[in-house]
C-alpha cells in the first residue's frame, strides 16, 4: 500500500465545485428503505501534487450552461475553485479525464496548455453509433466530445489502453461499466494507495449496498469495476474517493470545500456511513 519513503504524490485535493439536491431513491437501481431521505451529490475535480512538478488535474467539471440545463448548482466556479486550491490552471500540463460525461469533461477550455489523457474505449464509444440512443447519450454533452476531437487533431490527446503507469506513483486502471472507458486513478501517498474512483462509485453507499448508481452501459461490468476499486484500495473504504459523495468533505481534513484525501480521514468512512 506504499510508504512515506516511496510516495511520489505529496498531496491530493478533492475540490468541490457544484451540488445537486436529491433523495436516496435517485441514487440506486433498486428500492431502498431510506428512499425519501436527502442524499445529495457533490461534484469534484481533483488535483494530484508531486514535488517540483505541476499538479495533475483529474477531470474538468462543468460550467454555467450545463448547470442551468441540468438543474445543478455551481457552488464555486471551476477557475475560482482551482485558484482557491492553489492550482495555476495555465501551468497544468496534464489532465486525466476519467470519462467523458458532461460533469467530468465539460471544462477543458480552462486548461489551454494541457494534454488530455483518455482511454481508447471512451472516445471510441462517445463518437460511435451507441450515442444515437438518447438514453445512452443523456449523460454526455456533444460539445466537450467535439472539443476533445479537435484537441486530438491538435496533438493534445494522449490515449491509454487498459491499465498503464501514468507517472511514478500514479497509475491508470480501466474500470468500465459506468461508461465504456472509465478509468480510475491510483496514487501512492504517505498513507498508502489512494484510489480516485470517479464514477466507478458515485457514493460510498453504492459500494456498501452493492447497488449501482442508475447510469451504466453494463451492470455486470459496473459491479466488477467496484470490486476492482476495492481490490486496488486494499479493501479499505478509507482509501477510496468516490466521484460524488459529500462524505469526502465530511470525513477527510477539509477547508473551503477542499478535502486533503492524501491524509487519513479524521472519521472512518464506515463509521460515517453507519451514522447516516
Coordinates of C-alpha atoms in Angstrom, one line a residue:
X1 CA 0.0 0.0 0.0
X2 CA 3.0 2.3 -0.2
X3 CA 5.1 4.1 2.5
X4 CA 6.4 7.6 3.2
X5 CA 9.7 6.7 1.7
X6 CA 8.1 5.6 -1.6
X7 CA 5.3 8.2 -2.0
X8 CA 5.9 10.5 -5.0
X9 CA 2.4 12.0 -4.5
X10 CA 2.7 14.7 -1.9
X11 CA -0.9 15.9 -1.8
X12 CA -4.3 15.1 -3.4
X13 CA -7.1 17.7 -3.2
X14 CA -10.7 16.9 -3.8
X15 CA -12.2 20.2 -4.8
X16 CA -16.0 20.6 -4.7
X17 CA -17.5 23.0 -7.3
X18 CA -21.1 22.0 -7.5
X19 CA -24.0 20.2 -5.8
X20 CA -27.3 18.6 -6.7
X21 CA -30.0 18.1 -4.0
X22 CA -31.9 14.8 -4.4
X23 CA -33.2 11.9 -2.4
X24 CA -31.8 8.4 -1.9
X25 CA -34.2 6.9 -4.4
X26 CA -32.4 8.7 -7.3
X27 CA -29.0 7.1 -6.4
X28 CA -29.7 3.4 -6.7
X29 CA -31.1 1.0 -9.2
X30 CA -33.4 -0.8 -6.6
X31 CA -35.7 0.4 -3.9
X32 CA -34.0 1.4 -0.6
X33 CA -35.5 1.8 2.8
X34 CA -34.4 5.4 3.1
X35 CA -35.6 6.3 -0.4
X36 CA -37.3 9.6 0.8
X37 CA -34.3 10.9 2.7
X38 CA -32.0 13.6 1.3
X39 CA -28.9 12.1 -0.4
X40 CA -27.3 15.0 -2.4
X41 CA -24.5 14.6 -4.9
X42 CA -21.4 16.8 -4.7
X43 CA -19.3 17.4 -7.8
X44 CA -15.5 17.4 -7.7
X45 CA -12.3 17.9 -9.6
X46 CA -9.1 16.5 -8.2
X47 CA -5.5 17.8 -8.1
X48 CA -2.6 15.5 -7.6
X49 CA 0.6 17.2 -6.5
X50 CA 4.2 16.0 -6.7
X51 CA 7.4 17.6 -5.6
X52 CA 8.8 20.1 -8.1
X53 CA 6.2 19.3 -10.8
X54 CA 3.0 20.9 -12.0
X55 CA -0.1 19.3 -10.5
X56 CA -2.0 16.8 -12.5
X57 CA -5.7 17.6 -12.7
X58 CA -8.3 14.9 -12.8
X59 CA -11.4 15.8 -14.7
X60 CA -12.6 19.3 -15.6
X61 CA -16.1 19.7 -14.3
X62 CA -18.8 21.7 -16.0
X63 CA -19.8 25.4 -16.4
X64 CA -22.9 27.6 -16.0
X65 CA -24.6 26.5 -19.2
X66 CA -24.6 22.8 -18.3
X67 CA -25.6 23.6 -14.7
X68 CA -28.7 25.6 -16.0
X69 CA -29.6 22.9 -18.5
X70 CA -29.4 20.1 -15.9
X71 CA -30.6 21.8 -12.7
X72 CA -27.3 21.7 -10.9
X73 CA -26.0 24.4 -8.5
X74 CA -22.4 25.6 -9.0
X75 CA -21.2 26.4 -5.6
X76 CA -18.0 27.9 -6.9
X77 CA -16.8 28.2 -10.5
X78 CA -14.0 25.9 -11.5
X79 CA -11.5 28.6 -12.2
X80 CA -12.0 30.1 -8.7
X81 CA -12.0 26.6 -7.2
X82 CA -8.6 25.9 -8.7
X83 CA -7.3 29.3 -7.5
X84 CA -8.5 28.7 -4.0
X85 CA -6.7 25.3 -4.1
X86 CA -3.5 27.0 -5.2
X87 CA -3.6 25.4 -8.6
X88 CA -2.4 27.5 -11.6
X89 CA -4.6 26.2 -14.4
X90 CA -2.4 27.8 -17.0
X91 CA 0.6 25.8 -15.7
X92 CA -1.2 22.5 -15.8
X93 CA 0.4 20.3 -18.5
X94 CA -1.6 17.1 -18.0
X95 CA -5.3 16.5 -17.3
X96 CA -6.7 13.0 -16.8
X97 CA -10.2 12.6 -18.0
X98 CA -11.8 9.7 -16.1
X99 CA -14.6 9.6 -18.6
X100 CA -16.5 11.9 -20.9
X101 CA -19.8 12.6 -19.2
X102 CA -20.7 16.3 -19.1
X103 CA -19.7 16.7 -15.4
X104 CA -16.2 15.3 -15.9
X105 CA -15.2 16.7 -19.2
X106 CA -17.1 20.0 -19.5
X107 CA -14.4 22.4 -18.7
X108 CA -11.5 21.5 -21.0
X109 CA -11.2 25.1 -22.1
X110 CA -9.9 26.1 -18.7
X111 CA -6.6 24.2 -19.4
X112 CA -5.2 25.7 -22.6
X113 CA -1.7 24.3 -22.1
X114 CA -2.6 20.8 -21.1
X115 CA -2.6 17.4 -22.8
X116 CA -5.7 15.3 -22.1
X117 CA -5.4 11.7 -21.2
X118 CA -8.3 9.3 -22.0
X119 CA -8.9 5.7 -22.6
X120 CA -9.1 4.4 -26.2
X121 CA -12.5 2.9 -25.4
X122 CA -14.0 6.1 -24.0
X123 CA -13.6 8.3 -27.0
X124 CA -14.4 5.5 -29.4
X125 CA -17.7 4.9 -27.6
X126 CA -18.6 8.6 -27.3
X127 CA -18.3 9.0 -31.1
X128 CA -20.0 5.8 -32.1
X129 CA -23.4 4.7 -33.1
X130 CA -24.2 3.9 -29.4
X131 CA -24.9 7.6 -28.7
X132 CA -27.7 7.6 -31.3
X133 CA -29.7 6.1 -28.4
X134 CA -31.0 9.1 -26.5
X135 CA -30.8 7.3 -23.1
X136 CA -27.2 6.4 -23.6
X137 CA -26.4 9.9 -24.8
X138 CA -28.1 11.7 -22.0
X139 CA -25.0 12.0 -19.6
X140 CA -22.8 13.2 -22.4
X141 CA -22.8 16.7 -23.9
X142 CA -21.7 16.9 -27.5
X143 CA -19.5 20.0 -27.3
X144 CA -16.9 18.5 -24.9
X145 CA -16.7 15.4 -27.0
X146 CA -16.2 17.6 -30.1
X147 CA -13.6 19.7 -28.2
X148 CA -11.7 16.5 -27.4
X149 CA -11.7 15.5 -31.1
X150 CA -10.4 19.0 -32.0
X151 CA -7.6 18.6 -29.4
X152 CA -6.8 15.2 -30.9
X153 CA -6.1 16.9 -34.2
X154 CA -4.0 19.5 -32.4
X155 CA -1.8 16.7 -30.9
X156 CA -3.1 17.3 -27.4
X157 CA -4.7 14.0 -26.6
X158 CA -2.9 11.0 -25.1
X159 CA -4.6 7.6 -25.4
X160 CA -4.3 4.8 -22.9
X161 CA -5.4 1.2 -23.4
X162 CA -6.3 -0.5 -20.2
X163 CA -4.0 -0.4 -17.1
X164 CA -1.0 1.8 -17.6
X165 CA 1.5 3.8 -15.5
X166 CA 0.8 7.4 -15.9
X167 CA 3.9 8.7 -14.0
X168 CA 5.9 7.4 -11.0
X169 CA 3.4 6.9 -8.2
X170 CA 0.3 7.5 -10.4
X171 CA -1.4 4.6 -12.3
X172 CA -4.5 4.4 -14.5
X173 CA -6.8 1.4 -14.3
X174 CA -9.6 0.7 -16.7
X175 CA -12.9 0.2 -14.7
X176 CA -15.5 0.2 -17.4
X177 CA -19.2 -0.4 -16.7
X178 CA -20.5 3.1 -15.9
X179 CA -19.0 4.1 -19.3
X180 CA -17.0 2.1 -21.9
X181 CA -13.7 3.5 -20.9
X182 CA -13.9 4.9 -17.4
X183 CA -10.5 4.9 -15.7
X184 CA -9.7 5.2 -12.1
X185 CA -6.5 6.8 -10.8
X186 CA -4.3 5.1 -8.2
X187 CA -1.9 7.4 -6.3
X188 CA 0.9 6.4 -4.0
X189 CA 0.8 8.6 -0.9
X190 CA 2.4 8.7 2.5
X191 CA -0.7 6.9 3.9
X192 CA -0.7 4.2 1.1
X193 CA -2.5 3.9 -2.2
X194 CA -5.5 6.2 -2.6
X195 CA -7.9 5.4 -5.4
X196 CA -9.7 8.3 -7.2
X197 CA -12.7 6.2 -8.2
X198 CA -14.6 8.8 -10.1
X199 CA -17.9 7.3 -11.2
X200 CA -16.9 3.7 -10.7
X201 CA -18.7 4.7 -7.4
X202 CA -20.7 7.9 -7.2
X203 CA -21.2 7.3 -3.5
X204 CA -19.7 5.0 -0.8
X205 CA -23.2 3.6 -0.4
X206 CA -23.2 2.3 -4.0
X207 CA -20.3 0.1 -2.8
X208 CA -21.5 -0.9 0.6
X209 CA -25.1 -1.6 -0.5
X210 CA -23.9 -3.3 -3.7
X211 CA -26.5 -1.3 -5.7
X212 CA -25.3 0.6 -8.8
X213 CA -25.9 4.2 -9.4
X214 CA -28.6 4.2 -12.2
X215 CA -26.3 5.2 -15.1
X216 CA -24.3 2.5 -16.7
X217 CA -23.8 0.8 -20.0
X218 CA -23.3 -2.7 -18.5
X219 CA -24.4 -3.5 -14.9
X220 CA -22.2 -6.6 -14.5
X221 CA -19.1 -4.7 -15.6
X222 CA -20.1 -1.9 -13.2
X223 CA -20.1 -4.4 -10.4
X224 CA -16.8 -5.8 -11.4
X225 CA -15.4 -2.2 -11.6
X226 CA -16.3 -1.6 -8.0
X227 CA -14.7 -4.9 -6.9
X228 CA -11.6 -3.8 -8.7
X229 CA -11.6 -0.4 -7.0
X230 CA -11.8 -2.1 -3.6
X231 CA -9.0 -4.5 -4.5
X232 CA -6.8 -1.7 -5.6
X233 CA -7.6 0.1 -2.3
X234 CA -6.6 -2.9 -0.2
X235 CA -10.2 -3.5 0.8
X236 CA -10.4 -0.2 2.7
X237 CA -13.2 2.4 2.1
X238 CA -10.9 5.0 3.7
X239 CA -8.6 4.6 0.6
X240 CA -11.4 5.0 -1.9
X241 CA -12.5 8.5 -3.1
X242 CA -15.9 8.3 -4.9
X243 CA -16.9 10.7 -7.6
X244 CA -19.8 12.5 -5.8
X245 CA -20.0 11.7 -2.1
X246 CA -20.4 14.6 0.4
X247 CA -18.8 12.3 2.9
X248 CA -15.4 13.1 1.3
X249 CA -15.6 16.6 2.7
X250 CA -17.1 15.3 6.0
X251 CA -14.6 12.6 6.7
X252 CA -11.3 14.0 5.4
X253 CA -9.4 17.1 6.6
X254 CA -11.2 19.9 4.7
X255 CA -11.2 23.6 4.4
X256 CA -13.1 25.9 2.0
X257 CA -14.8 22.9 0.2
X258 CA -11.3 21.3 -0.5
X259 CA -10.5 18.0 1.1
X260 CA -7.0 16.6 1.6
X261 CA -7.6 13.0 0.7
X262 CA -3.9 12.1 0.8
X263 CA -4.3 12.4 4.6
X264 CA -6.0 9.8 6.7
X265 CA -9.7 10.5 7.4
X266 CA -10.4 12.1 10.8
X267 CA -13.5 10.0 10.8
X268 CA -13.5 6.5 9.3
X269 CA -15.8 6.3 6.3
X270 CA -17.5 3.1 7.6
X271 CA -18.5 4.9 10.9
X272 CA -19.8 7.9 9.0
X273 CA -22.0 5.6 6.8
X274 CA -23.4 3.8 9.9
X275 CA -24.4 7.2 11.4
X276 CA -26.4 8.2 8.3

